[in-house]
PDB file of C-alpha atoms in Angstrom:
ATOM      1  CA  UNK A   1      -1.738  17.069 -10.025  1.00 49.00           C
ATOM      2  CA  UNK A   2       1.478  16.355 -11.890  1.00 47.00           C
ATOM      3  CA  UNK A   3       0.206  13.760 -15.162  1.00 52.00           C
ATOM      4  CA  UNK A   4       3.114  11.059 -15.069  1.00 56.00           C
ATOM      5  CA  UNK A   5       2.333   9.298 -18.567  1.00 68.00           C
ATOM      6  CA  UNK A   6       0.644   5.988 -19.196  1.00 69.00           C
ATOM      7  CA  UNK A   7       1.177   4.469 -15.688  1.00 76.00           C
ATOM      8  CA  UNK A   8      -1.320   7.463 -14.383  1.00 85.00           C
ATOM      9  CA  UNK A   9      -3.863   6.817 -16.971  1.00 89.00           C
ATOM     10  CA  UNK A  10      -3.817   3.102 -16.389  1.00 90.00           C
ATOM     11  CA  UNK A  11      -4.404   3.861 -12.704  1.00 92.00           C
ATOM     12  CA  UNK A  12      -7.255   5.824 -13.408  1.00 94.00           C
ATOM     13  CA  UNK A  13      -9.116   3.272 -15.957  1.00 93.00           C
ATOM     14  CA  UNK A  14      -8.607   0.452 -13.604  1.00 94.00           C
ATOM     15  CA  UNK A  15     -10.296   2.359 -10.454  1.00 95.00           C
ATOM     16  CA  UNK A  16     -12.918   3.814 -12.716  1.00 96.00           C
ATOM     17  CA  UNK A  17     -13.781   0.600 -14.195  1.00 96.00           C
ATOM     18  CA  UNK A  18     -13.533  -0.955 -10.851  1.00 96.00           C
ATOM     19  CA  UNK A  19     -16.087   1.091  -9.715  1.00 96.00           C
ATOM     20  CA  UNK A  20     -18.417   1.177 -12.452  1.00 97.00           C
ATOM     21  CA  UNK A  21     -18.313  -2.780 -12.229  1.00 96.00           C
ATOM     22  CA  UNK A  22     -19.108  -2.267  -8.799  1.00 95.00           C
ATOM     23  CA  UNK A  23     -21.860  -0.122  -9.413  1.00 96.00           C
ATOM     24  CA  UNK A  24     -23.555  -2.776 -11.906  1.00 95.00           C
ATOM     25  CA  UNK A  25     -22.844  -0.020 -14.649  1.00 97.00           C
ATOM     26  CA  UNK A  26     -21.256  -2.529 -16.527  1.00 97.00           C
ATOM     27  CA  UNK A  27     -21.673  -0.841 -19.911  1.00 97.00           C
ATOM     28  CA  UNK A  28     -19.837   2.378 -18.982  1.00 97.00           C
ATOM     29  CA  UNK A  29     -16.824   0.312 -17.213  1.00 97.00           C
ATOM     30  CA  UNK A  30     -16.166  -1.433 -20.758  1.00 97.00           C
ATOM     31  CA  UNK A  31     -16.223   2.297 -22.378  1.00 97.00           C
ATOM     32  CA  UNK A  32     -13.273   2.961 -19.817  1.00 95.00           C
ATOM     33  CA  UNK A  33     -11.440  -0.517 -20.271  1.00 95.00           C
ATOM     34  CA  UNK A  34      -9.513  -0.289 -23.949  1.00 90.00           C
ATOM     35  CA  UNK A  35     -10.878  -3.518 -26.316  1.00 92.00           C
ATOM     36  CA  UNK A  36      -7.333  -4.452 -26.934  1.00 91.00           C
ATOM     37  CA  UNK A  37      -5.354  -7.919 -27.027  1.00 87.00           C
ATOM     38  CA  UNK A  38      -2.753  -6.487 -25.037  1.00 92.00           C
ATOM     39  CA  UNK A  39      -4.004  -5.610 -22.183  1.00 94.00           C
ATOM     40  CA  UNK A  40      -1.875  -5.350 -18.630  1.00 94.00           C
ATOM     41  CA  UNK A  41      -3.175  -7.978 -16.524  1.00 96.00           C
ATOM     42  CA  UNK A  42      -5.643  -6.119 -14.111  1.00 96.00           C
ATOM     43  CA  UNK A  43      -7.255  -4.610 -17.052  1.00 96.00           C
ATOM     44  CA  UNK A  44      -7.709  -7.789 -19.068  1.00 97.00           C
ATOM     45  CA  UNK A  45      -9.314  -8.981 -15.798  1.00 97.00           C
ATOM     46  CA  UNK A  46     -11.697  -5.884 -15.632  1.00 97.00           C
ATOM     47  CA  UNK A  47     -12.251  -6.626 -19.016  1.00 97.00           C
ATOM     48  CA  UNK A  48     -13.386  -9.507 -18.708  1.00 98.00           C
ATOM     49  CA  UNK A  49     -14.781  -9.215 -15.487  1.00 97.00           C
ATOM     50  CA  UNK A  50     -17.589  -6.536 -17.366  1.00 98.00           C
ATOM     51  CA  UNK A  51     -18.000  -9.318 -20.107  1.00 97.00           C
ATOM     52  CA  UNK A  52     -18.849 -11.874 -18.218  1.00 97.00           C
ATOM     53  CA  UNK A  53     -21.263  -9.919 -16.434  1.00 97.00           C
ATOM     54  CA  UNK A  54     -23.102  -8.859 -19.702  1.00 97.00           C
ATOM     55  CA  UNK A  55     -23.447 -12.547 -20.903  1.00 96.00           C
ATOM     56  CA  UNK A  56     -20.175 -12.550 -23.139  1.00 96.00           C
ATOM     57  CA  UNK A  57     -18.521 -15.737 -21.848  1.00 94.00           C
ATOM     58  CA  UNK A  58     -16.109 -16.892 -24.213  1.00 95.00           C
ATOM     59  CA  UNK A  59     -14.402 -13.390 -24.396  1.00 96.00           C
ATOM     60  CA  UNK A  60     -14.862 -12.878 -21.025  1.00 97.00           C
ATOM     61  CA  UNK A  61     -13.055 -16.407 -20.227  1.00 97.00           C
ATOM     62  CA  UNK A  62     -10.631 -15.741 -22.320  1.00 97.00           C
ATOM     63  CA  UNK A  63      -9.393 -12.283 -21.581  1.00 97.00           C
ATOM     64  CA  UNK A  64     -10.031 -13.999 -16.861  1.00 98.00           C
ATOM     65  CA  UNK A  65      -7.671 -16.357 -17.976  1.00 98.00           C
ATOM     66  CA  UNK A  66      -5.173 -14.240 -19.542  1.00 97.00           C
ATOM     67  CA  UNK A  67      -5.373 -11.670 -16.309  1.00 98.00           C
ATOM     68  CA  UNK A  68      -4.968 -14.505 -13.991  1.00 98.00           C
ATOM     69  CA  UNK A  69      -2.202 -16.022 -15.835  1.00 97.00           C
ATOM     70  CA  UNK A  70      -0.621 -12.835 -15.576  1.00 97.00           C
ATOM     71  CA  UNK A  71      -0.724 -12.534 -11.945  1.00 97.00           C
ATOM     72  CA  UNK A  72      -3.569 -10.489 -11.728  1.00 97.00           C
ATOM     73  CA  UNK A  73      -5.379 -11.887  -7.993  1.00 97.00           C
ATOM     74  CA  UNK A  74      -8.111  -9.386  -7.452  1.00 96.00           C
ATOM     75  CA  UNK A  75     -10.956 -10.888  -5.731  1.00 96.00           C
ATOM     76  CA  UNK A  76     -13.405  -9.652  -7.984  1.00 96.00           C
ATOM     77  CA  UNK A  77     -11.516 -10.855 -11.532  1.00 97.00           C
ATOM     78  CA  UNK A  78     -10.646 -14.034  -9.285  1.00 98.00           C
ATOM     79  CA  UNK A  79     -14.526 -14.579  -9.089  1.00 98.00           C
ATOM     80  CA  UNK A  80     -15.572 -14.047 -12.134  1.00 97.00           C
ATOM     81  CA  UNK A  81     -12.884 -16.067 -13.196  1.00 98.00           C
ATOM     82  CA  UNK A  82     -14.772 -18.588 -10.744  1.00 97.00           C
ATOM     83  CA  UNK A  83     -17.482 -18.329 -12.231  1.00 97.00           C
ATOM     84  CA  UNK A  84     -16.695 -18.621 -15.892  1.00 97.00           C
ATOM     85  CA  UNK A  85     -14.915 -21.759 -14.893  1.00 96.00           C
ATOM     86  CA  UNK A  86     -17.280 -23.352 -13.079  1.00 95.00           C
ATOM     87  CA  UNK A  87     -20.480 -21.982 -15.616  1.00 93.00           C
ATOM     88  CA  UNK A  88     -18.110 -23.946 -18.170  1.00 94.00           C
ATOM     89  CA  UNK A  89     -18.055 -27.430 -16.134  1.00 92.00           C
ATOM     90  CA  UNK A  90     -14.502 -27.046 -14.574  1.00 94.00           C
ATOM     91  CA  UNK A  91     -15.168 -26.823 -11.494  1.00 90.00           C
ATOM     92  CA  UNK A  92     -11.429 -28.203 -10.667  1.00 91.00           C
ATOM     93  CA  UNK A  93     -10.031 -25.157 -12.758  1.00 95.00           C
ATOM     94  CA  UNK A  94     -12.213 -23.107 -11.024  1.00 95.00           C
ATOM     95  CA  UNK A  95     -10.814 -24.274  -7.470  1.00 95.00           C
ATOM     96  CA  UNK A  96      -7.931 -21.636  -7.563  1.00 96.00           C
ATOM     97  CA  UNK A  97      -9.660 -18.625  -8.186  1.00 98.00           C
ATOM     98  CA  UNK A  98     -12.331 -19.740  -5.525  1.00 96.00           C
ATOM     99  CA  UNK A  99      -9.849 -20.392  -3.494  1.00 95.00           C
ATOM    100  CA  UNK A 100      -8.341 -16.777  -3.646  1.00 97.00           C
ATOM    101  CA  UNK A 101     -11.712 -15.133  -2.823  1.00 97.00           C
ATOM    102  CA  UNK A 102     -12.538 -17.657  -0.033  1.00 94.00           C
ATOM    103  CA  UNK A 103      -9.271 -16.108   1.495  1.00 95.00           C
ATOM    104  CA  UNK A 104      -9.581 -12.471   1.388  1.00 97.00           C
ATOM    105  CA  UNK A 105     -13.739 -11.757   0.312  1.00 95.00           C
ATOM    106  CA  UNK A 106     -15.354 -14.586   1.412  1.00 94.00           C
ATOM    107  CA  UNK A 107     -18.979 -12.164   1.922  1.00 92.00           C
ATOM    108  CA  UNK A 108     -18.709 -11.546  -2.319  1.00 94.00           C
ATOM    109  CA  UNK A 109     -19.746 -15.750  -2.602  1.00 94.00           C
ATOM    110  CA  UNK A 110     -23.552 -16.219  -3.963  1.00 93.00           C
ATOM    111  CA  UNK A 111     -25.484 -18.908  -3.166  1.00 92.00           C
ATOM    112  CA  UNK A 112     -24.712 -20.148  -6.617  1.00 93.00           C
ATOM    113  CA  UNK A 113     -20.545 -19.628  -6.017  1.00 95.00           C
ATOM    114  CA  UNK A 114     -21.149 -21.935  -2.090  1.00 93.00           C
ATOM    115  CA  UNK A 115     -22.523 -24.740  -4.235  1.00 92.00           C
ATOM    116  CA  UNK A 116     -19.911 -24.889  -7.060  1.00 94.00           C
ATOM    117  CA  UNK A 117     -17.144 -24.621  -4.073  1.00 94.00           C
ATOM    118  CA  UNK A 118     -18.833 -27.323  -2.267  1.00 92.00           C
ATOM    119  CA  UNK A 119     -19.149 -29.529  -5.091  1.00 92.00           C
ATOM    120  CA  UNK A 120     -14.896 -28.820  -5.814  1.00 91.00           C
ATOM    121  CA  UNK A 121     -14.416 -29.275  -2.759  1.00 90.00           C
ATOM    122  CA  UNK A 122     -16.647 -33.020  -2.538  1.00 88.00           C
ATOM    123  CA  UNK A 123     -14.987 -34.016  -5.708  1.00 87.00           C
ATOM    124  CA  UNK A 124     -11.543 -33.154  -4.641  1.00 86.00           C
ATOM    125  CA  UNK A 125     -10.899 -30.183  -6.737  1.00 87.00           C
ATOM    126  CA  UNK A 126      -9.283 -28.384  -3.669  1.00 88.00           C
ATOM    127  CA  UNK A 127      -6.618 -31.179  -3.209  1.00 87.00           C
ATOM    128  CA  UNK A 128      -5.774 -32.941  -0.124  1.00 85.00           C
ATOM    129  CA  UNK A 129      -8.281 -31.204   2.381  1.00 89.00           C
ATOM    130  CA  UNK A 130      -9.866 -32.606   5.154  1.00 90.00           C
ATOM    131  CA  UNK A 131     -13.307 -33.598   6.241  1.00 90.00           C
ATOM    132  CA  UNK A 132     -13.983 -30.689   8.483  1.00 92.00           C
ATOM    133  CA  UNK A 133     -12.849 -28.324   5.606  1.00 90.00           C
ATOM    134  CA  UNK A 134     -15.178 -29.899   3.093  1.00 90.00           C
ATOM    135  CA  UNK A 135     -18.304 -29.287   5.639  1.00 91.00           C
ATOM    136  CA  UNK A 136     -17.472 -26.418   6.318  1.00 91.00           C
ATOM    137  CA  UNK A 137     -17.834 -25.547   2.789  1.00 90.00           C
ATOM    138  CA  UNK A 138     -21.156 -27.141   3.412  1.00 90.00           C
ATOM    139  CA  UNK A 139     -22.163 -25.658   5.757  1.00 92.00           C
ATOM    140  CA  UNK A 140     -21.403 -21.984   4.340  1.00 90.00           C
ATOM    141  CA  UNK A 141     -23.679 -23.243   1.205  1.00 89.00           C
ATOM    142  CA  UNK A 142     -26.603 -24.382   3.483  1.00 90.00           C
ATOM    143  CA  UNK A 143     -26.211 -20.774   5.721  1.00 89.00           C
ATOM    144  CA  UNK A 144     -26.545 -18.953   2.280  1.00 84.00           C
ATOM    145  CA  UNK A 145     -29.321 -20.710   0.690  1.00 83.00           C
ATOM    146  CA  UNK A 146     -31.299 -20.201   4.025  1.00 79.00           C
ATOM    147  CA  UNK A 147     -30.522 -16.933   4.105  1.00 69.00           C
ATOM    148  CA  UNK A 148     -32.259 -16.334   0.641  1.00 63.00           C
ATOM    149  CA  UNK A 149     -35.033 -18.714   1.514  1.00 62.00           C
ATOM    150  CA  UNK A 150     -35.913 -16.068   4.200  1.00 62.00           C
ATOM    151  CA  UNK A 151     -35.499 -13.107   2.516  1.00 57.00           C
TER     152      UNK A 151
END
């Protein structure tokens, strides 16, 4: 394997943290992920990604906002992102990123993440969308929460 410089180990700490994240082992993905204010975008959203799953919101809001307004469209920073937003009350801010994982991982949505969509989506935070697309954010709400009510 031929080491091309920084672009190679930038690859590497972004599928490793990936993973770890993944994996729940949260602790071990931040080892991998530099703490540093400049941060390329899918990094910063890794980053914070691991933060916000350990309980550090405002860092971990900051650094999701900072990936996603540098492009960065992963689903998983995108619903973390989600998340932060709609944790903080901003459920219209948090439209975007929801929208991004409804789109390409709808399956990584909680029970928790079908509500705040539905609720954007009743209060207009997705724009101009019709009737049938609000229930059928509904409906994928009421599917979930039955499904957990089984299990």
């Amino acid at each position: 394997v031929v080491d091309e410089g920084p672009a190679d180990d930038e690859a590497a700490r972004v599928g490793a943290a990936a993973a770890l994240i993944e994996l729940g082992r949260v602790a071990e993905a931040l080892a991998v992920i530099p703490d540093d204010d400049h941060l390329a975008p899918r990094l910063a959203g890794l980053r914070g990604s691991a933060l916000h799953l350990t309980g550090d919101a405002a860092e971990a809001r900051r650094l999701l906002e900072q990936a996603w307004s540098g492009g960065e469209r992963d689903p998983l920073v995108a619903l973390h992102l989600a998340r932060a937003l709609a944790t903080a009350g901003l459920l219209e801010d948090s439209a975007a990123p929801y929208r991004r994982v409804l789109d390409v991982a709808p399956d990584r949505l909680s029970v928790d993440d079908c509500y705040s969509v539905a609720t954007t989506a009743a209060l207009g935070g997705f724009g101009d969308i019709s009737q049938e697309e609000k229930a059928e954010h509904i409906e994928r709400l009421v599917t979930r929460a039955g499904r957990r009510l089984r299990d």
